[in-house]
Amino acid sequence: MITELNIDGVTSYKSKSTLSPTNKTSLIYGLNGAGKSTISEFLYNHTEPRFAKCSLKTSQPCEILVYNQSFLNDYFYEEDNLKGIFTLSKENKVALQQIEAETKELEKHLTAQQENSKRATENATKLDQEKTKASGKVWEIKTNFTGGDRVLEFCLESLKRTELLFQHIIGLPLPENAPSYTIDGEPREFGKNRTLRFSELS
C-alpha cells in the first residue's frame, strides 16, 4: 500500500504537502480546487516532468490503478457516428483514431477526384464546342472562296465534308514565318500570266 505521498510545486500545492495513509482504504475529500485531482493525476502518471518535486512511498512494490479523466481520455473512445458506444483499450483507441483520420483524408481525395473529373468533362465539352465552331468557320471560308465556277474544286476532291477538311487543315504544319503575300493577289497574277500567254500565241 501507499505509505507516504508528497505533493510539491504543482497546481494548488505551492509548498510541500505530505499524506501518510495508515489504512488500506483512505478517503480524500475537499472543496473544488483543493487538489484532489492533482493527487489522482500524480498517481496516474508520476513520471510526468511537472511532478518532479513529488514523491511517494509504498510498503511493497504494487500496481497503482487510477480511474480519472486522464484514464478516460486514454482508454475510452467514442466514434462521431456512434454516439453512446465506447471502445475500451488504449491500443484500439489509437488505431480507431488513425482509421478515422485516414478515412477523412480519403474522403477529401475522393471529393477532389470527383471535382477534377467534373472539370475535365466540362473542359472536354467546351473543347468539342470550340472545335465544332472552328470547323464550321473553316467550311464557311471554303464555301466563300471556292467560287461559283468551281475551277479549283479538284483540290478539295477528298475533303468535301466539314470534319475532313478541318482535320486536314489543323494537321498541316505551320510556316515559321508569315507569308509575304495574300491570296487576294493570286487571281490577278494568274490573269496576267494567262493574258500574256494568249498574247504570245496570237
Short mmCIF file of C-alpha atoms in Angstrom, two decimals:
data_model
loop_
_atom_site.label_atom_id
_atom_site.label_comp_id
_atom_site.label_asym_id
_atom_site.label_seq_id
_atom_site.Cartn_x
_atom_site.Cartn_y
_atom_site.Cartn_z
CA MET A 1 0.00 0.00 0.00
CA ILE A 2 1.00 3.67 -0.29
CA THR A 3 2.59 4.75 2.99
CA GLU A 4 3.58 8.31 2.09
CA LEU A 5 2.60 10.79 -0.57
CA ASN A 6 4.43 14.10 -1.09
CA ILE A 7 2.97 16.74 -3.42
CA ASP A 8 5.01 19.87 -4.07
CA GLY A 9 5.24 22.66 -6.65
CA VAL A 10 2.25 21.72 -8.81
CA THR A 11 -1.16 23.46 -9.28
CA SER A 12 -2.51 24.50 -5.86
CA TYR A 13 0.37 22.89 -3.94
CA LYS A 14 2.74 25.84 -3.66
CA SER A 15 4.59 24.21 -0.80
CA LYS A 16 5.16 20.59 0.14
CA SER A 17 2.15 18.67 1.47
CA THR A 18 2.51 15.17 2.86
CA LEU A 19 -0.15 12.49 3.20
CA SER A 20 0.58 9.36 5.23
CA PRO A 21 -2.27 6.85 4.88
CA THR A 22 -2.48 4.39 7.74
CA ASN A 23 -5.21 2.15 6.31
CA LYS A 24 -5.57 0.22 3.07
CA THR A 25 -8.72 2.23 2.43
CA SER A 26 -8.41 6.00 2.68
CA LEU A 27 -10.93 8.67 1.66
CA ILE A 28 -9.65 12.03 0.46
CA TYR A 29 -12.22 14.83 0.19
CA GLY A 30 -12.17 18.60 -0.10
CA LEU A 31 -13.55 21.64 -1.88
CA ASN A 32 -13.19 22.22 -5.61
CA GLY A 33 -9.65 23.34 -6.36
CA ALA A 34 -8.24 21.88 -3.17
CA GLY A 35 -6.00 19.48 -5.10
CA LYS A 36 -7.82 16.13 -5.22
CA SER A 37 -7.46 15.81 -9.00
CA THR A 38 -3.78 16.73 -8.76
CA ILE A 39 -3.20 13.77 -6.44
CA SER A 40 -5.00 11.41 -8.83
CA GLU A 41 -3.00 12.80 -11.79
CA PHE A 42 0.25 12.20 -9.91
CA LEU A 43 -0.76 8.64 -9.05
CA TYR A 44 -1.86 8.04 -12.66
CA ASN A 45 1.44 9.19 -14.18
CA HIS A 46 4.00 10.19 -11.56
CA THR A 47 6.81 10.28 -14.18
CA GLU A 48 5.48 13.48 -15.78
CA PRO A 49 8.01 16.38 -15.55
CA ARG A 50 5.52 18.58 -13.69
CA PHE A 51 5.62 16.12 -10.79
CA ALA A 52 9.42 16.31 -10.50
CA LYS A 53 9.25 17.53 -6.88
CA CYS A 54 6.58 15.00 -5.88
CA SER A 55 7.23 11.53 -4.49
CA LEU A 56 5.51 8.50 -2.97
CA LYS A 57 6.48 5.54 -0.85
CA THR A 58 4.88 2.10 -0.74
CA SER A 59 5.15 -0.74 1.72
CA GLN A 60 5.95 -3.06 -1.18
CA PRO A 61 6.02 -2.96 -5.00
CA CYS A 62 2.47 -2.54 -6.25
CA GLU A 63 0.44 -1.62 -9.32
CA ILE A 64 -1.39 1.68 -8.95
CA LEU A 65 -4.75 1.80 -10.69
CA VAL A 66 -6.38 5.19 -11.21
CA TYR A 67 -9.75 5.99 -12.75
CA ASN A 68 -9.83 9.69 -13.62
CA GLN A 69 -10.26 11.97 -16.62
CA SER A 70 -6.82 11.09 -17.98
CA PHE A 71 -7.73 7.40 -17.87
CA LEU A 72 -10.96 8.15 -19.78
CA ASN A 73 -9.08 10.19 -22.38
CA ASP A 74 -6.52 7.42 -22.90
CA TYR A 75 -8.74 4.37 -22.93
CA PHE A 76 -12.27 5.38 -23.94
CA TYR A 77 -13.03 6.36 -27.50
CA GLU A 78 -16.42 7.43 -28.82
CA GLU A 79 -16.83 7.47 -32.58
CA ASP A 80 -18.57 10.51 -34.07
CA ASN A 81 -21.12 8.39 -35.92
CA LEU A 82 -21.80 6.05 -32.97
CA LYS A 83 -22.78 8.26 -30.06
CA GLY A 84 -23.00 6.43 -26.74
CA ILE A 85 -20.86 3.50 -27.90
CA PHE A 86 -17.34 3.40 -26.49
CA THR A 87 -14.20 1.44 -27.24
CA LEU A 88 -12.10 0.45 -24.23
CA SER A 89 -8.41 -0.07 -24.96
CA LYS A 90 -5.55 2.34 -25.37
CA GLU A 91 -4.27 0.50 -28.46
CA ASN A 92 -7.72 0.26 -30.03
CA LYS A 93 -8.34 3.95 -29.43
CA VAL A 94 -5.16 4.91 -31.27
CA ALA A 95 -6.00 2.51 -34.12
CA LEU A 96 -9.57 3.81 -34.42
CA GLN A 97 -8.40 7.43 -34.39
CA GLN A 98 -5.92 6.63 -37.15
CA ILE A 99 -8.61 4.86 -39.19
CA GLU A 100 -10.96 7.82 -38.73
CA ALA A 101 -8.26 10.32 -39.76
CA GLU A 102 -7.30 8.29 -42.83
CA THR A 103 -10.98 7.84 -43.76
CA LYS A 104 -11.49 11.60 -43.66
CA GLU A 105 -8.34 12.07 -45.75
CA LEU A 106 -9.62 9.51 -48.26
CA GLU A 107 -12.97 11.30 -48.46
CA LYS A 108 -11.11 14.56 -49.21
CA HIS A 109 -9.19 12.89 -52.04
CA LEU A 110 -12.39 11.31 -53.43
CA THR A 111 -14.13 14.69 -53.37
CA ALA A 112 -11.18 16.30 -55.14
CA GLN A 113 -11.16 13.49 -57.71
CA GLN A 114 -14.87 13.98 -58.39
CA GLU A 115 -14.35 17.72 -58.81
CA ASN A 116 -11.43 17.14 -61.18
CA SER A 117 -13.48 14.63 -63.17
CA LYS A 118 -16.36 17.11 -63.42
CA ARG A 119 -13.96 19.86 -64.51
CA ALA A 120 -12.38 17.57 -67.11
CA THR A 121 -15.82 16.71 -68.52
CA GLU A 122 -16.74 20.39 -68.71
CA ASN A 123 -13.44 21.22 -70.44
CA ALA A 124 -13.93 18.36 -72.92
CA THR A 125 -17.43 19.64 -73.70
CA LYS A 126 -16.12 23.17 -74.23
CA LEU A 127 -13.34 21.84 -76.45
CA ASP A 128 -15.84 19.94 -78.61
CA GLN A 129 -17.98 23.06 -78.90
CA GLU A 130 -15.00 25.17 -79.94
CA LYS A 131 -13.90 22.53 -82.47
CA THR A 132 -17.41 22.49 -83.94
CA LYS A 133 -17.37 26.28 -84.22
CA ALA A 134 -13.90 26.25 -85.77
CA SER A 135 -14.72 23.52 -88.30
CA GLY A 136 -17.90 25.40 -89.26
CA LYS A 137 -15.90 28.59 -89.78
CA VAL A 138 -13.36 26.71 -91.94
CA TRP A 139 -16.17 25.33 -94.08
CA GLU A 140 -17.67 28.83 -94.36
CA ILE A 141 -14.33 30.21 -95.60
CA LYS A 142 -14.01 27.32 -98.08
CA THR A 143 -17.52 27.99 -99.38
CA ASN A 144 -16.86 31.72 -99.78
CA PHE A 145 -13.59 31.31 -101.64
CA THR A 146 -14.16 28.30 -103.89
CA GLY A 147 -16.30 30.48 -106.15
CA GLY A 148 -19.17 29.59 -108.42
CA ASP A 149 -17.02 28.40 -111.34
CA ARG A 150 -15.50 25.59 -109.18
CA VAL A 151 -12.23 25.83 -111.10
CA LEU A 152 -10.26 24.64 -108.05
CA GLU A 153 -12.83 22.11 -106.90
CA PHE A 154 -10.44 19.25 -107.71
CA CYS A 155 -8.09 20.47 -104.93
CA LEU A 156 -10.71 19.50 -102.37
CA GLU A 157 -11.77 16.26 -104.01
CA SER A 158 -11.28 14.15 -100.87
CA LEU A 159 -12.18 16.93 -98.43
CA LYS A 160 -15.83 17.60 -99.22
CA ARG A 161 -17.02 17.15 -95.66
CA THR A 162 -16.68 19.71 -92.86
CA GLU A 163 -14.86 17.44 -90.40
CA LEU A 164 -12.48 16.01 -93.03
CA LEU A 165 -11.49 19.48 -94.21
CA PHE A 166 -11.00 20.73 -90.66
CA GLN A 167 -8.83 17.77 -89.62
CA HIS A 168 -6.75 18.20 -92.79
CA ILE A 169 -6.14 21.89 -92.10
CA ILE A 170 -5.21 21.54 -88.43
CA GLY A 171 -2.82 18.75 -89.45
CA LEU A 172 -0.87 21.00 -91.82
CA PRO A 173 2.49 22.22 -90.46
CA LEU A 174 2.58 25.95 -89.78
CA PRO A 175 5.26 28.02 -91.60
CA GLU A 176 7.99 29.54 -89.45
CA ASN A 177 7.39 32.97 -90.98
CA ALA A 178 4.24 34.69 -92.16
CA PRO A 179 3.89 34.73 -96.00
CA SER A 180 4.78 37.99 -97.75
CA TYR A 181 1.69 37.85 -99.97
CA THR A 182 -2.03 37.26 -99.63
CA ILE A 183 -4.33 35.04 -101.63
CA ASP A 184 -6.14 38.12 -102.92
CA GLY A 185 -3.30 38.73 -105.36
CA GLU A 186 -3.24 35.21 -106.75
CA PRO A 187 -6.21 35.62 -109.21
CA ARG A 188 -4.74 38.85 -110.58
CA GLU A 189 -1.33 37.27 -111.07
CA PHE A 190 -2.94 34.25 -112.70
CA GLY A 191 -4.92 36.57 -115.01
CA LYS A 192 -1.80 38.47 -116.04
CA ASN A 193 0.03 35.25 -116.90
CA ARG A 194 -2.91 33.95 -118.91
CA THR A 195 -3.22 37.24 -120.87
CA LEU A 196 0.48 37.22 -121.58
CA ARG A 197 0.36 33.65 -122.91
CA PHE A 198 -2.63 34.44 -125.10
CA SER A 199 -0.74 37.45 -126.49
CA GLU A 200 2.30 35.32 -127.32
CA LEU A 201 0.15 32.74 -129.08
CA SER A 202 -1.56 35.36 -131.19
#
